[in-house]
Amino acid sequence: MESREIRLLRRPVGMPQPEDFEIATVDVPEPEEGEVQVQNLCMSVDPYMRGRMIDRKSYTPPFQVGEPLNGGAIGKVVASADPDHPVGEHVSHRWGWREAFTCPGKELQGLGELKAPVSAYLGAIGMPGMTAYVGLLEVGALKDGETVFVSGAAGAVGSIVGQIAKLHGCRVLGSAGSAEKIAWLTDELGFDYAFDYHDGSILDHLREGAPDGIDVYFDNVGGEHLQAALTCMRPSGRIPLCGAISMYNATEPVPGPNNLTMAIGLSLTLRGFIVSNFNHLAAQFRSEMEEWVTNGSIKYRETIFAGIEKAPEAFIGLFTGANTGKMVVTLGG
Ligand code: NDP
């Protein structure tokens, strides 16, 4: 069996380019004892992968030039020499950016019975949904009826953050990059106030949308968004620091917010987190989110790129706002 895979050809400088990647075809070995052969169905491209393209120490090791990339994906077992993973099983794993592969069965997580389409387990019921859930409820310590602002609101994480906050009776504000995204947030997802951050000052929008201030700012973007939100926080507000996508392609160090002292007088909590810090909540998250998705309390969208050769374009699209909801690459099989 053959598989195509995407490799890092060179480390991107600034905005990633298609020329930073190459596609190669490899043979996929038959599984030996304890191994499993998997055909991928869909794979994730995620903003954090940009950081792994830089040669530096982080919470995940850097990608190596000339090597295939990797990341979250879902596939189906097509041959197995591991009784724990029978042929036909849907498995979640870190062997993305390729069509098929053989690996030790212990590197796969069986998904069990699926209650939603398989790609939902990369998005709303997968890592981004879990990030929203733990970031808002655990890190953000959300209380019913509070005022919540989320940036990157029409993305995979942000769209779920806003909807969970609505389920908790909150007033919800969101920012995103286009009029179509804003219409989705207000007309379909129930956001109370949403704005295009290209249009006017973020601070003015926050003052208009949250005249009494913000209790929880879920930060996906950093930079100007964080600075504006700090100015509008209520006493004892919380800021889960989830991501800072506005800075991921910076070629020079980016200055921090110039008003961090707001955090002192207002007794704010700014807390960074990584979703995997909360793996102990994975089963609870899955059962609650499957229920919300199947009963329609939580809606999700996907932007689909079909074919492994489209994976670099899908990845780059995360930084130009090409996605509404979760960016997914579908693969044959
Ligand atoms: P999204 O689905 O939100 O996709 C990225 C979006 O970011 C784009 O669609 C674009 O939307 C927006 N964006 C891109 N560049 C900028 C910019 N310069 N300024 C403002 N917005 C920008 O991605 P995810 O939901 O997967 O991730 C959202 C954030 O959460 C990221 O920062 C990511 O790194 C972080 N994250 C953190 C995790 C953790 O464990 N801490 C886990 C998962 C994600 P628009 O059109 O609105 O600009």
PDB file of N, CA and C in Angstrom, residues 41-94:
ATOM      1  N   LEU A  41      -9.095   9.255   7.416  1.00  0.00           N
ATOM      2  CA  LEU A  41     -10.338   9.788   6.839  1.00  0.00           C
ATOM      3  C   LEU A  41     -10.318  11.317   6.813  1.00  0.00           C
ATOM      4  N   CYS A  42      -9.775  11.906   7.867  1.00  0.00           N
ATOM      5  CA  CYS A  42      -9.696  13.370   7.922  1.00  0.00           C
ATOM      6  C   CYS A  42      -8.592  13.752   8.899  1.00  0.00           C
ATOM      7  N   MET A  43      -8.037  14.925   8.669  1.00  0.00           N
ATOM      8  CA  MET A  43      -6.958  15.408   9.544  1.00  0.00           C
ATOM      9  C   MET A  43      -7.182  16.874   9.871  1.00  0.00           C
ATOM     10  N   SER A  44      -6.571  17.267  10.962  1.00  0.00           N
ATOM     11  CA  SER A  44      -6.700  18.632  11.453  1.00  0.00           C
ATOM     12  C   SER A  44      -5.486  19.445  11.034  1.00  0.00           C
ATOM     13  N   VAL A  45      -5.713  20.710  10.702  1.00  0.00           N
ATOM     14  CA  VAL A  45      -4.614  21.687  10.703  1.00  0.00           C
ATOM     15  C   VAL A  45      -4.940  22.654  11.829  1.00  0.00           C
ATOM     16  N   ASP A  46      -3.940  22.999  12.612  1.00  0.00           N
ATOM     17  CA  ASP A  46      -4.162  23.804  13.824  1.00  0.00           C
ATOM     18  C   ASP A  46      -3.147  24.929  13.899  1.00  0.00           C
ATOM     19  N   PRO A  47      -3.570  26.081  14.451  1.00  0.00           N
ATOM     20  CA  PRO A  47      -2.638  27.205  14.566  1.00  0.00           C
ATOM     21  C   PRO A  47      -1.345  26.869  15.323  1.00  0.00           C
ATOM     22  N   TYR A  48      -1.427  25.992  16.362  1.00  0.00           N
ATOM     23  CA  TYR A  48      -0.220  25.727  17.154  1.00  0.00           C
ATOM     24  C   TYR A  48       0.891  25.095  16.307  1.00  0.00           C
ATOM     25  N   MET A  49       0.504  24.500  15.166  1.00  0.00           N
ATOM     26  CA  MET A  49       1.522  23.845  14.326  1.00  0.00           C
ATOM     27  C   MET A  49       2.519  24.863  13.765  1.00  0.00           C
ATOM     28  N   ARG A  50       2.074  26.130  13.678  1.00  0.00           N
ATOM     29  CA  ARG A  50       3.000  27.182  13.211  1.00  0.00           C
ATOM     30  C   ARG A  50       4.191  27.279  14.168  1.00  0.00           C
ATOM     31  N   GLY A  51       3.931  27.206  15.463  1.00  0.00           N
ATOM     32  CA  GLY A  51       5.018  27.272  16.446  1.00  0.00           C
ATOM     33  C   GLY A  51       5.965  26.087  16.311  1.00  0.00           C
ATOM     34  N   ARG A  52       5.433  24.924  15.924  1.00  0.00           N
ATOM     35  CA  ARG A  52       6.283  23.734  15.789  1.00  0.00           C
ATOM     36  C   ARG A  52       7.164  23.804  14.538  1.00  0.00           C
ATOM     37  N   MET A  53       6.884  24.764  13.671  1.00  0.00           N
ATOM     38  CA  MET A  53       7.731  24.929  12.470  1.00  0.00           C
ATOM     39  C   MET A  53       8.972  25.770  12.778  1.00  0.00           C
ATOM     40  N   ILE A  54       9.022  26.320  13.997  1.00  0.00           N
ATOM     41  CA  ILE A  54      10.190  27.093  14.437  1.00  0.00           C
ATOM     42  C   ILE A  54      11.076  26.155  15.253  1.00  0.00           C
ATOM     43  N   ASP A  55      12.378  26.260  15.065  1.00  0.00           N
ATOM     44  CA  ASP A  55      13.301  25.377  15.779  1.00  0.00           C
ATOM     45  C   ASP A  55      13.556  25.927  17.182  1.00  0.00           C
ATOM     46  N   ARG A  56      12.646  25.656  18.095  1.00  0.00           N
ATOM     47  CA  ARG A  56      12.825  26.136  19.472  1.00  0.00           C
ATOM     48  C   ARG A  56      12.128  25.166  20.426  1.00  0.00           C
ATOM     49  N   LYS A  57      12.514  25.241  21.672  1.00  0.00           N
ATOM     50  CA  LYS A  57      11.942  24.365  22.679  1.00  0.00           C
ATOM     51  C   LYS A  57      10.544  24.857  23.034  1.00  0.00           C
ATOM     52  N   SER A  58       9.582  23.965  23.095  1.00  0.00           N
ATOM     53  CA  SER A  58       8.229  24.347  23.495  1.00  0.00           C
ATOM     54  C   SER A  58       7.562  23.140  24.139  1.00  0.00           C
ATOM     55  N   TYR A  59       6.239  23.243  24.360  1.00  0.00           N
ATOM     56  CA  TYR A  59       5.550  22.117  24.998  1.00  0.00           C
ATOM     57  C   TYR A  59       5.372  20.945  24.043  1.00  0.00           C
ATOM     58  N   THR A  60       5.560  21.177  22.736  1.00  0.00           N
ATOM     59  CA  THR A  60       5.638  20.068  21.774  1.00  0.00           C
ATOM     60  C   THR A  60       6.939  20.256  20.993  1.00  0.00           C
ATOM     61  N   PRO A  61       7.614  19.168  20.628  1.00  0.00           N
ATOM     62  CA  PRO A  61       8.903  19.318  19.944  1.00  0.00           C
ATOM     63  C   PRO A  61       8.734  19.908  18.550  1.00  0.00           C
ATOM     64  N   PRO A  62       9.764  20.618  18.037  1.00  0.00           N
ATOM     65  CA  PRO A  62       9.643  21.208  16.702  1.00  0.00           C
ATOM     66  C   PRO A  62       9.585  20.137  15.608  1.00  0.00           C
ATOM     67  N   PHE A  63       8.885  20.458  14.502  1.00  0.00           N
ATOM     68  CA  PHE A  63       8.940  19.609  13.306  1.00  0.00           C
ATOM     69  C   PHE A  63      10.360  19.679  12.749  1.00  0.00           C
ATOM     70  N   GLN A  64      10.774  18.610  12.088  1.00  0.00           N
ATOM     71  CA  GLN A  64      12.111  18.579  11.487  1.00  0.00           C
ATOM     72  C   GLN A  64      12.008  18.771   9.973  1.00  0.00           C
ATOM     73  N   VAL A  65      12.904  19.578   9.423  1.00  0.00           N
ATOM     74  CA  VAL A  65      12.927  19.797   7.973  1.00  0.00           C
ATOM     75  C   VAL A  65      13.213  18.461   7.278  1.00  0.00           C
ATOM     76  N   GLY A  66      12.443  18.197   6.220  1.00  0.00           N
ATOM     77  CA  GLY A  66      12.598  16.958   5.454  1.00  0.00           C
ATOM     78  C   GLY A  66      11.760  15.807   5.996  1.00  0.00           C
ATOM     79  N   GLU A  67      11.175  16.001   7.179  1.00  0.00           N
ATOM     80  CA  GLU A  67      10.366  14.946   7.799  1.00  0.00           C
ATOM     81  C   GLU A  67       8.885  15.237   7.582  1.00  0.00           C
ATOM     82  N   PRO A  68       8.041  14.175   7.581  1.00  0.00           N
ATOM     83  CA  PRO A  68       6.608  14.443   7.500  1.00  0.00           C
ATOM     84  C   PRO A  68       6.124  15.205   8.729  1.00  0.00           C
ATOM     85  N   LEU A  69       5.135  16.065   8.539  1.00  0.00           N
ATOM     86  CA  LEU A  69       4.496  16.739   9.673  1.00  0.00           C
ATOM     87  C   LEU A  69       3.615  15.731  10.394  1.00  0.00           C
ATOM     88  N   ASN A  70       3.138  16.084  11.570  1.00  0.00           N
ATOM     89  CA  ASN A  70       2.172  15.216  12.255  1.00  0.00           C
ATOM     90  C   ASN A  70       1.194  16.077  13.031  1.00  0.00           C
ATOM     91  N   GLY A  71       0.118  15.452  13.472  1.00  0.00           N
ATOM     92  CA  GLY A  71      -0.911  16.180  14.213  1.00  0.00           C
ATOM     93  C   GLY A  71      -2.189  15.355  14.251  1.00  0.00           C
ATOM     94  N   GLY A  72      -3.203  15.905  14.862  1.00  0.00           N
ATOM     95  CA  GLY A  72      -4.446  15.176  15.095  1.00  0.00           C
ATOM     96  C   GLY A  72      -5.125  14.729  13.809  1.00  0.00           C
ATOM     97  N   ALA A  73      -5.610  13.501  13.791  1.00  0.00           N
ATOM     98  CA  ALA A  73      -6.314  12.958  12.627  1.00  0.00           C
ATOM     99  C   ALA A  73      -7.172  11.786  13.083  1.00  0.00           C
ATOM    100  N   ILE A  74      -8.105  11.411  12.205  1.00  0.00           N
ATOM    101  CA  ILE A  74      -8.960  10.257  12.492  1.00  0.00           C
ATOM    102  C   ILE A  74      -8.921   9.325  11.283  1.00  0.00           C
ATOM    103  N   GLY A  75      -8.769   8.041  11.559  1.00  0.00           N
ATOM    104  CA  GLY A  75      -8.726   7.070  10.476  1.00  0.00           C
ATOM    105  C   GLY A  75      -9.502   5.817  10.824  1.00  0.00           C
ATOM    106  N   LYS A  76      -9.436   4.877   9.881  1.00  0.00           N
ATOM    107  CA  LYS A  76     -10.107   3.595  10.072  1.00  0.00           C
ATOM    108  C   LYS A  76      -9.050   2.500   9.975  1.00  0.00           C
ATOM    109  N   VAL A  77      -9.122   1.524  10.861  1.00  0.00           N
ATOM    110  CA  VAL A  77      -8.165   0.414  10.838  1.00  0.00           C
ATOM    111  C   VAL A  77      -8.462  -0.457   9.614  1.00  0.00           C
ATOM    112  N   VAL A  78      -7.410  -0.684   8.779  1.00  0.00           N
ATOM    113  CA  VAL A  78      -7.604  -1.517   7.583  1.00  0.00           C
ATOM    114  C   VAL A  78      -6.877  -2.860   7.687  1.00  0.00           C
ATOM    115  N   ALA A  79      -5.884  -2.967   8.557  1.00  0.00           N
ATOM    116  CA  ALA A  79      -5.215  -4.253   8.813  1.00  0.00           C
ATOM    117  C   ALA A  79      -4.681  -4.182  10.235  1.00  0.00           C
ATOM    118  N   SER A  80      -4.768  -5.308  10.955  1.00  0.00           N
ATOM    119  CA  SER A  80      -4.398  -5.226  12.367  1.00  0.00           C
ATOM    120  C   SER A  80      -3.705  -6.483  12.863  1.00  0.00           C
ATOM    121  N   ALA A  81      -2.610  -6.265  13.602  1.00  0.00           N
ATOM    122  CA  ALA A  81      -1.977  -7.358  14.337  1.00  0.00           C
ATOM    123  C   ALA A  81      -1.986  -6.994  15.821  1.00  0.00           C
ATOM    124  N   ASP A  82      -3.038  -6.261  16.223  1.00  0.00           N
ATOM    125  CA  ASP A  82      -3.227  -5.871  17.624  1.00  0.00           C
ATOM    126  C   ASP A  82      -4.695  -6.110  17.967  1.00  0.00           C
ATOM    127  N   PRO A  83      -4.966  -7.090  18.831  1.00  0.00           N
ATOM    128  CA  PRO A  83      -6.369  -7.426  19.131  1.00  0.00           C
ATOM    129  C   PRO A  83      -7.161  -6.270  19.737  1.00  0.00           C
ATOM    130  N   ASP A  84      -6.477  -5.259  20.272  1.00  0.00           N
ATOM    131  CA  ASP A  84      -7.201  -4.113  20.851  1.00  0.00           C
ATOM    132  C   ASP A  84      -7.785  -3.196  19.779  1.00  0.00           C
ATOM    133  N   HIS A  85      -7.324  -3.331  18.525  1.00  0.00           N
ATOM    134  CA  HIS A  85      -7.779  -2.431  17.461  1.00  0.00           C
ATOM    135  C   HIS A  85      -8.192  -3.235  16.229  1.00  0.00           C
ATOM    136  N   PRO A  86      -9.438  -3.722  16.206  1.00  0.00           N
ATOM    137  CA  PRO A  86      -9.892  -4.565  15.091  1.00  0.00           C
ATOM    138  C   PRO A  86     -10.079  -3.768  13.797  1.00  0.00           C
ATOM    139  N   VAL A  87     -10.032  -4.474  12.680  1.00  0.00           N
ATOM    140  CA  VAL A  87     -10.297  -3.863  11.372  1.00  0.00           C
ATOM    141  C   VAL A  87     -11.681  -3.216  11.404  1.00  0.00           C
ATOM    142  N   GLY A  88     -11.766  -2.001  10.862  1.00  0.00           N
ATOM    143  CA  GLY A  88     -13.046  -1.280  10.812  1.00  0.00           C
ATOM    144  C   GLY A  88     -13.213  -0.271  11.929  1.00  0.00           C
ATOM    145  N   GLU A  89     -12.370  -0.363  12.956  1.00  0.00           N
ATOM    146  CA  GLU A  89     -12.493   0.572  14.090  1.00  0.00           C
ATOM    147  C   GLU A  89     -12.084   1.998  13.667  1.00  0.00           C
ATOM    148  N   HIS A  90     -12.806   3.006  14.162  1.00  0.00           N
ATOM    149  CA  HIS A  90     -12.386   4.399  13.995  1.00  0.00           C
ATOM    150  C   HIS A  90     -11.396   4.739  15.103  1.00  0.00           C
ATOM    151  N   VAL A  91     -10.278   5.320  14.703  1.00  0.00           N
ATOM    152  CA  VAL A  91      -9.248   5.642  15.698  1.00  0.00           C
ATOM    153  C   VAL A  91      -8.806   7.095  15.555  1.00  0.00           C
ATOM    154  N   SER A  92      -8.524   7.693  16.703  1.00  0.00           N
ATOM    155  CA  SER A  92      -7.991   9.048  16.772  1.00  0.00           C
ATOM    156  C   SER A  92      -6.504   8.913  17.112  1.00  0.00           C
ATOM    157  N   HIS A  93      -5.670   9.781  16.559  1.00  0.00           N
ATOM    158  CA  HIS A  93      -4.227   9.606  16.735  1.00  0.00           C
ATOM    159  C   HIS A  93      -3.492  10.868  16.307  1.00  0.00           C
ATOM    160  N   ARG A  94      -2.167  10.832  16.349  1.00  0.00           N
ATOM    161  CA  ARG A  94      -1.324  11.989  16.017  1.00  0.00           C
ATOM    162  C   ARG A  94      -0.631  11.820  14.655  1.00  0.00           C
TER     163      ARG A  94
END
